[in-house]
Coordinates of C-alpha atoms in Angstrom, one line a residue:
X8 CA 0.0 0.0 0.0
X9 CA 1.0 3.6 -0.9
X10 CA 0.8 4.6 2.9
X11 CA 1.1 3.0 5.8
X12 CA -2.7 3.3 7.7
X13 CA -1.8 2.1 11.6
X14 CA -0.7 5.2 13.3
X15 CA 0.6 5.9 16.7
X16 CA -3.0 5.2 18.1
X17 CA -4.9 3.4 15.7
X18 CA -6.0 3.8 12.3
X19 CA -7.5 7.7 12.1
X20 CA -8.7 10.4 9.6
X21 CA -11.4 12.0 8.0
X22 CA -14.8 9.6 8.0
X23 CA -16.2 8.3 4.9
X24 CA -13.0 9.7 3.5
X25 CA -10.1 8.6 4.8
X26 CA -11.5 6.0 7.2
X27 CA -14.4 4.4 4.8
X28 CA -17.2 2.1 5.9
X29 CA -15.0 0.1 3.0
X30 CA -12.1 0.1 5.0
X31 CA -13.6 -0.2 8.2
X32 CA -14.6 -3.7 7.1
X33 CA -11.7 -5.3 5.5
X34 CA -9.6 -3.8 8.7
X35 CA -11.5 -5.8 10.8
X36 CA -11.7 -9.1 8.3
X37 CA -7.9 -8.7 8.7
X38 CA -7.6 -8.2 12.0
X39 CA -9.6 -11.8 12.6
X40 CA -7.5 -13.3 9.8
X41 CA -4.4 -12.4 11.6
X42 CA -5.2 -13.2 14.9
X43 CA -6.8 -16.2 14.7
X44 CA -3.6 -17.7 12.5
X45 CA -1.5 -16.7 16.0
X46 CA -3.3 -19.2 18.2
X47 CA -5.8 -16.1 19.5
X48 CA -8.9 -18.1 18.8
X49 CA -8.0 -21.3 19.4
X50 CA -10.2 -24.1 20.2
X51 CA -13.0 -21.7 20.8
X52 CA -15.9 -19.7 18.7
X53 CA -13.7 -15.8 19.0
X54 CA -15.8 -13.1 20.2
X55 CA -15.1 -9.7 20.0
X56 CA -16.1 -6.2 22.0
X57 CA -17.0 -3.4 19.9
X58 CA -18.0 0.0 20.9
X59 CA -17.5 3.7 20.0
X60 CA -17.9 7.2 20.8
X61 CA -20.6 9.6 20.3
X62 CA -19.2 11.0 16.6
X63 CA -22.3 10.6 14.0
X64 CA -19.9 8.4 12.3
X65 CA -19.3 5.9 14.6
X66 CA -22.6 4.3 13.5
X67 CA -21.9 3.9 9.5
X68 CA -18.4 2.8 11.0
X69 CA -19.5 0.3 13.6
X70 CA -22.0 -1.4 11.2
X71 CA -19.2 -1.9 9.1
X72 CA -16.3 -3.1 11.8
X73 CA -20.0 -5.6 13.1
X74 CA -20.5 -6.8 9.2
X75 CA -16.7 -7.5 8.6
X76 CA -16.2 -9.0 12.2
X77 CA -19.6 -11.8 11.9
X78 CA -18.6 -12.4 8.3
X79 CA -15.2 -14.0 9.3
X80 CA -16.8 -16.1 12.0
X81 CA -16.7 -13.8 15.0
X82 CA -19.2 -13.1 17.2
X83 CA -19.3 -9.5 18.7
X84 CA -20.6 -7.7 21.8
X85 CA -21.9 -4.3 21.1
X86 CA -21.1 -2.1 24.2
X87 CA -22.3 1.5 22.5
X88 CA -21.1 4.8 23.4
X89 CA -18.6 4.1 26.2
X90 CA -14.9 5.3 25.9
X91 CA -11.4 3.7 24.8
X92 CA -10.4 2.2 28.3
X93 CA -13.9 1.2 28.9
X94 CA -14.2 -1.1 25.9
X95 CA -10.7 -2.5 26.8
X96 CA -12.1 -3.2 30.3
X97 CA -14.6 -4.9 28.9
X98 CA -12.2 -7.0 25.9
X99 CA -10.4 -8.6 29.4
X100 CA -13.2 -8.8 31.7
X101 CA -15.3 -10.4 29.3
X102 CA -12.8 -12.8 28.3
X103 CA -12.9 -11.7 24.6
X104 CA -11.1 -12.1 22.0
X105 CA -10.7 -8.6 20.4
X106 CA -12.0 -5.2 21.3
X107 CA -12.2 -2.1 18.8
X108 CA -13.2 1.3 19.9
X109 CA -14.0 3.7 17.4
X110 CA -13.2 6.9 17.8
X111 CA -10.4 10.1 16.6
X112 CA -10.2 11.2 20.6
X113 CA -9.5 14.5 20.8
X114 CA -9.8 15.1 16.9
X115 CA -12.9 17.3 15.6
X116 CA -15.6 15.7 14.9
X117 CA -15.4 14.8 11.3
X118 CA -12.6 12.9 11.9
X119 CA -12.7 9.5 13.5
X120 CA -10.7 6.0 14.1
X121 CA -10.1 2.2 14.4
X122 CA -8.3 1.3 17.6
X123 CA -8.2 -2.6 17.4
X124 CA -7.5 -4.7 21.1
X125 CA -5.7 -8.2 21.8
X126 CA -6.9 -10.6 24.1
X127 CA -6.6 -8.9 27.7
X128 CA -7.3 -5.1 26.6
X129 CA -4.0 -4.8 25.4
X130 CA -2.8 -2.5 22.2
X131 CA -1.6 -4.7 19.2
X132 CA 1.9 -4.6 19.3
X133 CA 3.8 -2.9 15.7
X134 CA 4.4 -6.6 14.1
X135 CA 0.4 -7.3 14.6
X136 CA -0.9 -3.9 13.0
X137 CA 1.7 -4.5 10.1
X138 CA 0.6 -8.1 9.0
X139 CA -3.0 -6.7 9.4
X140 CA -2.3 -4.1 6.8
X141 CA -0.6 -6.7 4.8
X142 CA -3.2 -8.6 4.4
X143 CA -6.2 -6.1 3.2
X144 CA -8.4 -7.3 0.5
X145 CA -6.5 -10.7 0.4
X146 CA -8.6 -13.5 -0.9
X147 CA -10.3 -15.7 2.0
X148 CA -12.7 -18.8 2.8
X149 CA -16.1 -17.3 4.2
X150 CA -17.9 -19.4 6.8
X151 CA -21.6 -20.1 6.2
X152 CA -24.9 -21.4 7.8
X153 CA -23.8 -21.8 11.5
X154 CA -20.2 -20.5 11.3
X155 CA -20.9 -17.0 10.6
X156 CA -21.0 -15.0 14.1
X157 CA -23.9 -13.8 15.9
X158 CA -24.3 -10.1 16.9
X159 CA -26.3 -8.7 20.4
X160 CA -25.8 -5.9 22.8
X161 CA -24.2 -6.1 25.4
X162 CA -26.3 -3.7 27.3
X163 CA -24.5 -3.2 31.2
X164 CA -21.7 -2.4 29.7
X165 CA -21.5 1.5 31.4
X166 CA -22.5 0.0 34.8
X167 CA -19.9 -2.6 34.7
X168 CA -17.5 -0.4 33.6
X169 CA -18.3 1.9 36.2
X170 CA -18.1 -0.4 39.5
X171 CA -15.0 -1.6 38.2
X172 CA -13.7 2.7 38.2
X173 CA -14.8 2.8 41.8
X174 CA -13.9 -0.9 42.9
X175 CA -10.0 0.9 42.4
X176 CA -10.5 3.3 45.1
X177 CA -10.9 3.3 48.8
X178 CA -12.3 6.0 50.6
X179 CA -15.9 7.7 49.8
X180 CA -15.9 11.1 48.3
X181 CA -19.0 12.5 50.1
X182 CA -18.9 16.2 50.6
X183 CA -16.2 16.6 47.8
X184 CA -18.2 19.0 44.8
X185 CA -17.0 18.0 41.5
X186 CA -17.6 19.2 37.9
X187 CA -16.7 16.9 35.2
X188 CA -16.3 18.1 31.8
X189 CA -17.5 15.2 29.3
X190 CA -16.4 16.7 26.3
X191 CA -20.2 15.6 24.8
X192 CA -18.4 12.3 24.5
X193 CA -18.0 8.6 25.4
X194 CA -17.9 9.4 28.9
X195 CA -21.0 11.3 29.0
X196 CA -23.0 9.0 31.0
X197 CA -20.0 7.0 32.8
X198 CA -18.5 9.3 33.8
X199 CA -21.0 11.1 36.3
X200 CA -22.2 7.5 37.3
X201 CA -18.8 6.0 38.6
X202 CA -17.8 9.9 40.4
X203 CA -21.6 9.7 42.0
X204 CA -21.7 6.4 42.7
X205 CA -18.5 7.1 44.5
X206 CA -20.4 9.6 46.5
X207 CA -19.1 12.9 44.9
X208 CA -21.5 15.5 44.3
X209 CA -21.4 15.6 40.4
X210 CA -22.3 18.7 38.0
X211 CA -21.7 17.4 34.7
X212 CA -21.3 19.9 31.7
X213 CA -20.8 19.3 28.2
X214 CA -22.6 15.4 28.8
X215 CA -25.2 16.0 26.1
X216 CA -23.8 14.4 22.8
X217 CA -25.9 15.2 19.3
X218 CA -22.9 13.4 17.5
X219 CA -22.0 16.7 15.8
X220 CA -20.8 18.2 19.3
X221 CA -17.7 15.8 20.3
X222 CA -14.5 17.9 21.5
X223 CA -16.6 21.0 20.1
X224 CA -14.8 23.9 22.7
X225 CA -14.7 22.0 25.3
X226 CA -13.3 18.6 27.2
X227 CA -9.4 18.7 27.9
X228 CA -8.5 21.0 24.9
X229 CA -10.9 23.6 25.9
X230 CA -10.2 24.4 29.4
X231 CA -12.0 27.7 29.9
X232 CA -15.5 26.4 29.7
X233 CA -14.4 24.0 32.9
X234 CA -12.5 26.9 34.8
X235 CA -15.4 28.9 34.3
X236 CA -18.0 26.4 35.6
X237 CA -15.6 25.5 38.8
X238 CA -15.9 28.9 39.7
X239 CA -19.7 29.6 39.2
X240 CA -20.4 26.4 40.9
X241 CA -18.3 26.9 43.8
X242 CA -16.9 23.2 43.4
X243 CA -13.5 21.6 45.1
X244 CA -12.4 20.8 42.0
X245 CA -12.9 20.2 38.1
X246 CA -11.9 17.5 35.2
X247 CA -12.1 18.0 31.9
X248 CA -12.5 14.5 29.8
X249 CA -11.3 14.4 25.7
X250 CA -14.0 12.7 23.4
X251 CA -13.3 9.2 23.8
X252 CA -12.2 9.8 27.7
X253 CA -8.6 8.4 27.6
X254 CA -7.0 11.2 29.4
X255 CA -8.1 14.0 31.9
X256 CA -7.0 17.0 32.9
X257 CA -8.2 18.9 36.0
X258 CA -8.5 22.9 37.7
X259 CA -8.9 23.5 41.0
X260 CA -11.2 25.7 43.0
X261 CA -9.9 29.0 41.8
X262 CA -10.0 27.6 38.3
X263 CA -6.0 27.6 37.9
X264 CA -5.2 24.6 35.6
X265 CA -3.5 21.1 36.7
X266 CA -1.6 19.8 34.4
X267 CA -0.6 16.0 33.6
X268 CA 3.1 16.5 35.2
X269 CA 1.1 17.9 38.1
X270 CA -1.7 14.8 38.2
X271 CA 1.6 12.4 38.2
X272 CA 3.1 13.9 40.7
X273 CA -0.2 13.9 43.0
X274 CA -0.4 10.0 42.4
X275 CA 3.2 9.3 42.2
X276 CA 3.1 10.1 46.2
X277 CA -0.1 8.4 46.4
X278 CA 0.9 4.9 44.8
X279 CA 4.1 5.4 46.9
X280 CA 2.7 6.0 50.1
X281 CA 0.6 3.3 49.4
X282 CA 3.2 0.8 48.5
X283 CA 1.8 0.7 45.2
X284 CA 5.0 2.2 43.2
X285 CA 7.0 -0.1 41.6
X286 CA 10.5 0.4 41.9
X287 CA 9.3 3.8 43.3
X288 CA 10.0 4.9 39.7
X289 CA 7.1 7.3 37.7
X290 CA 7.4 6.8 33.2
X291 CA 6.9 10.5 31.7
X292 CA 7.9 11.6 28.1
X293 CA 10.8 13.9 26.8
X294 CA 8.2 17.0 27.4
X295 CA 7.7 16.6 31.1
X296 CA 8.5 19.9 32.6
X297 CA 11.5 20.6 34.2
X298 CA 9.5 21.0 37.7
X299 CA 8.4 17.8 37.2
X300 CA 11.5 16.0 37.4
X301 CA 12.9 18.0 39.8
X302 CA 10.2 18.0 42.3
X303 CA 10.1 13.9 42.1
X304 CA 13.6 13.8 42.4
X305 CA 13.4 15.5 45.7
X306 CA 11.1 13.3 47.0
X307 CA 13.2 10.2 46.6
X308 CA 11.0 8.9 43.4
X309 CA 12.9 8.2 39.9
X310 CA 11.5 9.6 36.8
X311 CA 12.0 7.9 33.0
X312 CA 11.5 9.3 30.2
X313 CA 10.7 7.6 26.7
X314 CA 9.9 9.3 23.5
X315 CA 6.8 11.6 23.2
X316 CA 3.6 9.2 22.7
X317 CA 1.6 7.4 25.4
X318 CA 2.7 3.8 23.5
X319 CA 6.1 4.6 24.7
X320 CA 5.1 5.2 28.0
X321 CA 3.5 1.9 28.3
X322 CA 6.1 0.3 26.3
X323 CA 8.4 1.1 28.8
X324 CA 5.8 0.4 32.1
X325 CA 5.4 -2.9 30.5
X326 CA 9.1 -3.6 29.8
X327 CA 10.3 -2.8 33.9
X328 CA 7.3 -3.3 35.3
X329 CA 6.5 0.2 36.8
X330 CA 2.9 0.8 37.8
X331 CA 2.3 4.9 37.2
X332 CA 3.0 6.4 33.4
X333 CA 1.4 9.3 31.5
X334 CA 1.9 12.5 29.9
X335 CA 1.7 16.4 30.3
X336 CA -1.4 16.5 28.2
X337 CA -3.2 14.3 30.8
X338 CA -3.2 10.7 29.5
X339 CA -2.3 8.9 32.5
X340 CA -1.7 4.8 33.1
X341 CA -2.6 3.3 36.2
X342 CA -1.6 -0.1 35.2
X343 CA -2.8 -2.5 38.2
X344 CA -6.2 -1.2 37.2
X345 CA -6.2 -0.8 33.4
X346 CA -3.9 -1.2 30.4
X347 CA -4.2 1.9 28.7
X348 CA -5.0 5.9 30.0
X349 CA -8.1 6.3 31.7
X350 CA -9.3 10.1 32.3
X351 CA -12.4 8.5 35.0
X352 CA -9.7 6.3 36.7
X353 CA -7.6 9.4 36.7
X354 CA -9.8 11.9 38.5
X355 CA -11.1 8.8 40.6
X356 CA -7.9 8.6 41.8
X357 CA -7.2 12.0 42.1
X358 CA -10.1 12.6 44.6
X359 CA -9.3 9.1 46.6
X360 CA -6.0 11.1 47.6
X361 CA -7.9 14.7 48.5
X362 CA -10.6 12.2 50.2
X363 CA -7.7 10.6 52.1
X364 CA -5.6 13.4 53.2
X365 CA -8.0 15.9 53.4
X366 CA -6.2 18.5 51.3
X367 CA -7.6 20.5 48.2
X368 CA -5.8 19.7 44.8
X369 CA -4.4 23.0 45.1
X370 CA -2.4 21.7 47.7
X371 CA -1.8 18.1 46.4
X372 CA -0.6 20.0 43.4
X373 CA 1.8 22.4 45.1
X374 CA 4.5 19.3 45.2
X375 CA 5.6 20.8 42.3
X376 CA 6.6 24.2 40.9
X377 CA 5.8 24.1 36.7
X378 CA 8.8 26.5 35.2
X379 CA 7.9 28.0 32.3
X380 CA 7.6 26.4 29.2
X381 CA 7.7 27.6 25.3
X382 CA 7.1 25.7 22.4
X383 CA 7.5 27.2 19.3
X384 CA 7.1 25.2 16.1
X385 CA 9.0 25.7 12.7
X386 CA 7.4 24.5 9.5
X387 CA 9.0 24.5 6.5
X388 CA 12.6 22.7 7.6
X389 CA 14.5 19.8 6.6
X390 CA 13.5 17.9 10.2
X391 CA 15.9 14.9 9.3
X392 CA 19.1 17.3 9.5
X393 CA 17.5 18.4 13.1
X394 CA 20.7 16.6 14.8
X395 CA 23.1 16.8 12.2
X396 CA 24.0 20.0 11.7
X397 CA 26.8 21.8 13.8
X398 CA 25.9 25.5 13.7
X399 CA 22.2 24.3 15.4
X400 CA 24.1 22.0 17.8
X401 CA 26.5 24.5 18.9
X402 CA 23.6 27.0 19.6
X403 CA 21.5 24.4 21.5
X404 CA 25.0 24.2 23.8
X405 CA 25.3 27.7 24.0
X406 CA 21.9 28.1 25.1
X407 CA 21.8 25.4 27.6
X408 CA 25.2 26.9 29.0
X409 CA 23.2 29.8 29.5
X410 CA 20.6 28.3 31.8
X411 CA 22.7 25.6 33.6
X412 CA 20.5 24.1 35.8
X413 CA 17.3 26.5 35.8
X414 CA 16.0 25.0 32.6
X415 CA 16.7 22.9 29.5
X416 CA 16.4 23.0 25.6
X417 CA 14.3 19.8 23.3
X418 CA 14.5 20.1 19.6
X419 CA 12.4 17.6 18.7
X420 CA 11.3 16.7 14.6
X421 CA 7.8 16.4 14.7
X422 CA 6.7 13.2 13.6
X423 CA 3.9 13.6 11.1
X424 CA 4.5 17.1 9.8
X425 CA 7.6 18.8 7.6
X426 CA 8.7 21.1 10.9
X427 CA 10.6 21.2 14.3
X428 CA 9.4 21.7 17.6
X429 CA 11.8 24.0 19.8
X430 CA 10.8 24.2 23.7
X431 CA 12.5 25.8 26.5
X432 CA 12.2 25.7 29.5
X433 CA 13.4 28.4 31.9
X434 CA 13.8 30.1 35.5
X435 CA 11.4 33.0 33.6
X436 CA 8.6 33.1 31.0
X437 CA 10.6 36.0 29.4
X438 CA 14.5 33.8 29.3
X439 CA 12.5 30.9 28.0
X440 CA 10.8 33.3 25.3
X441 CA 13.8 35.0 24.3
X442 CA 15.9 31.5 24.2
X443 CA 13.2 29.6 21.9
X444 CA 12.9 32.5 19.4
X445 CA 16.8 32.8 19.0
X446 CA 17.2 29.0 18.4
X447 CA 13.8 28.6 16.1
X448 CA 15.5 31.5 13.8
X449 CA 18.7 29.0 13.5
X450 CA 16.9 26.4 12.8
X451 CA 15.0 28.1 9.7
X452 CA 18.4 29.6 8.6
X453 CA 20.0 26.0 8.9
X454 CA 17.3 23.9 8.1
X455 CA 15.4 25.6 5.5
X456 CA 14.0 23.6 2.7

């Protein structure tokens, strides 16, 4: 094929462009072709999970993934509108074979995506998604009469999802006032069910889906319309959800933001006061801040970093074992309690350490001090000569002479788009301006195309 489809996350683009109701189905007559020749289904009839978020599109797309799925011999679960880690919940609770979520997360709403689940609720490793590609539109056997599979709803799936959220914490959260951003997605209705069933007092906003209103200003990427609703509500504390509820961020009272290094570092104390960190050692990206690191450090508590991408996160939690792994932009993994970022588990556990110590995020999140951080993004460059050329390296080591230990320089090629990202990190908002301007004007002099 011209282009490779599997992403970083999935198959994802425009629907009933890109992602086709075409495609959708010979993705998932290749995905049962492929698994069941690696021993997945055998000696047993293979089911599968399917379920999706609230885009309009999900429903040409799931009828497609269903038709594709039953036509190779597979029977399937429908589970609805519930998010990513929910349906892989389900794929090991259930004891399936396969889960696929459908859904673009964050992505506007036109836009949606195939995420495809092994046995357990796992992600399909690179070798599986390859051979799955490989063998689109191949010529196969069909089953008939009783081999074809059998299709039905599966229809507790939010409620099971749900106790399981709450089953990972252990103290009530009565008397703690939440507001919980849904993004008008997947986690529309679970979301306020596992926090209230919890015992939080829950004002949900944005948990109306149409299907046209996914990610549409608000959820994770929109913060203001959360700050603003902490602060007319008077609540301890607010989480904003993206569309198919995979990661969270969170504001507190006054409506100042939390970030993801902020929401690590909360649990990182947590899990470890709790005996629960492995190797009392947290997995964060190349972008953590600075502050980050530094407060973790201090607190006896080992930070690695992998590559920019929550599969390398859980690439590496999976390699060494280590329990706690996420990002700045909120996607968080809790892996004793689920095998890829959950924004419900997230805040769930968020609020289980405020419950527990009695102290406001605010507080929790005071652990650390977030220096300032610029990004600034050049287009137009030859990314590949990012590391190569001496004139750039020379003013990256300039630069980082400059700030010592107060802050640090990532030039980073972006991975999907002709550009480089510069960020800096510094002791002030203007140092870390004034360094990532100078070093994105090298770059376009050096780099240019």
């Amino acid at each position: 094929m011209a282009q490779k489809l599997f992403g970083t996350d999935g198959v994802r683009g425009l629907a009933n462009v890109d992602l086709t109701a075409e495609l959708a189905l010979d993705l998932s007559v290749s995905a049962a072709h492929v698994l069941a020749e690696r021993g997945t289904f055998a000696g047993h009839r293979p089911v599968a999970v399917v379920g999706r978020d609230t885009r309009i599109s999900g429903q040409f797309l799931e009828a497609a993934v269903v038709a594709g799925l039953a036509s190779a011999g597979v029977d399937v679960l429908l589970v609805g509108e519930l998010p990513t880690p929910g349906v892989a919940y389900l794929t090991s609770a259930l004891d399936a074979d396969l889960g696929v979520m459908l859904s673009a997360s964050h992505n506007a709403m036109p836009d949606n995506g195939i995420k495809f689940f092994a046995r357990g609720g796992i992600k399909l490793d690179d070798a599986i998604e390859d051979a799955i590609e490989a063998r689109l539109e191949e010529p196969w056997e069909r089953p008939i009469g009783a081999a074809v599979g059998r299709v039905r709803r599966h229809p507790t799936a939010v409620e099971e999802y749900a106790a399981h959220l709450d089953s990972t914490i252990g103290n009530r959260l009565d008397g703690i006032k939440v507001v919980l951003d849904c993004a008008h997605g997947a986690a529309s209705e679970a979301g306020p069910t596992a926090l209230r069933d919890a015992g939080a007092e829950v004002i949900a906003i944005c948990a109306e889906p149409d299907g046209l209103n996914i990610n549409d200003g608000c959820g994770s990427t929109h913060l203001e319309v959360l700050q603003a609703a902490v602060r007319e509500h008077g609540a301890d504390v607010g989480f904003a959800l993206d569309g198919d509820a995979d990661r969270c961020l969170a504001v507190d009272a006054s409506g100042e933001i939390v970030d993801g290094d902020q929401i690590l570092a909360i649990l990182a104390l947590s899990l470890r006061e709790q005996g629960k960190l492995h190797q009392d050692t947290v997995v964060a990206t190349v972008m953590s801040n600075l502050g980050f690191v530094q407060a973790l450090t201090g607190e006896g508590i080992k930070v690695v970093q992998t590559a920019v991408g929550d599969r390398y996160v859980l690439e590496e939690m999976k390699d060494s074992g280590h329990t706690l792994g996420g990002e700045q932009s909120g996607h968080v993994i809790l892996s004793e309690y689920s095998t890829t970022g959950d924004g419900i588990l997230t805040a769930l556990q968020v609020l289980d350490r405020m419950a527990r110590t009695g102290s406001s995020i605010a507080e929790l999140a005071s652990v650390m001090v977030r220096l300032p951080q610029v990004l600034v993004n050049v287009p137009g460059v030859d990314k590949a000569r990012t590391h190569a050329d001496e004139v750039l390296a020379a003013a990256v080591g300039e630069a980082e002479r400059e700030l010592g230990d107060t802050g640090r320089i990532l030039l980073r090629p972006s991975g999907t788009e002709p550009l480089v990202r510069v960020m800096v990190e510094a002791g002030t908002a203007e140092q870390a301006q004034q360094i990532a301007g100078r070093l994105a004007d090298v770059v376009r002099e050096r780099l240019s195309l």
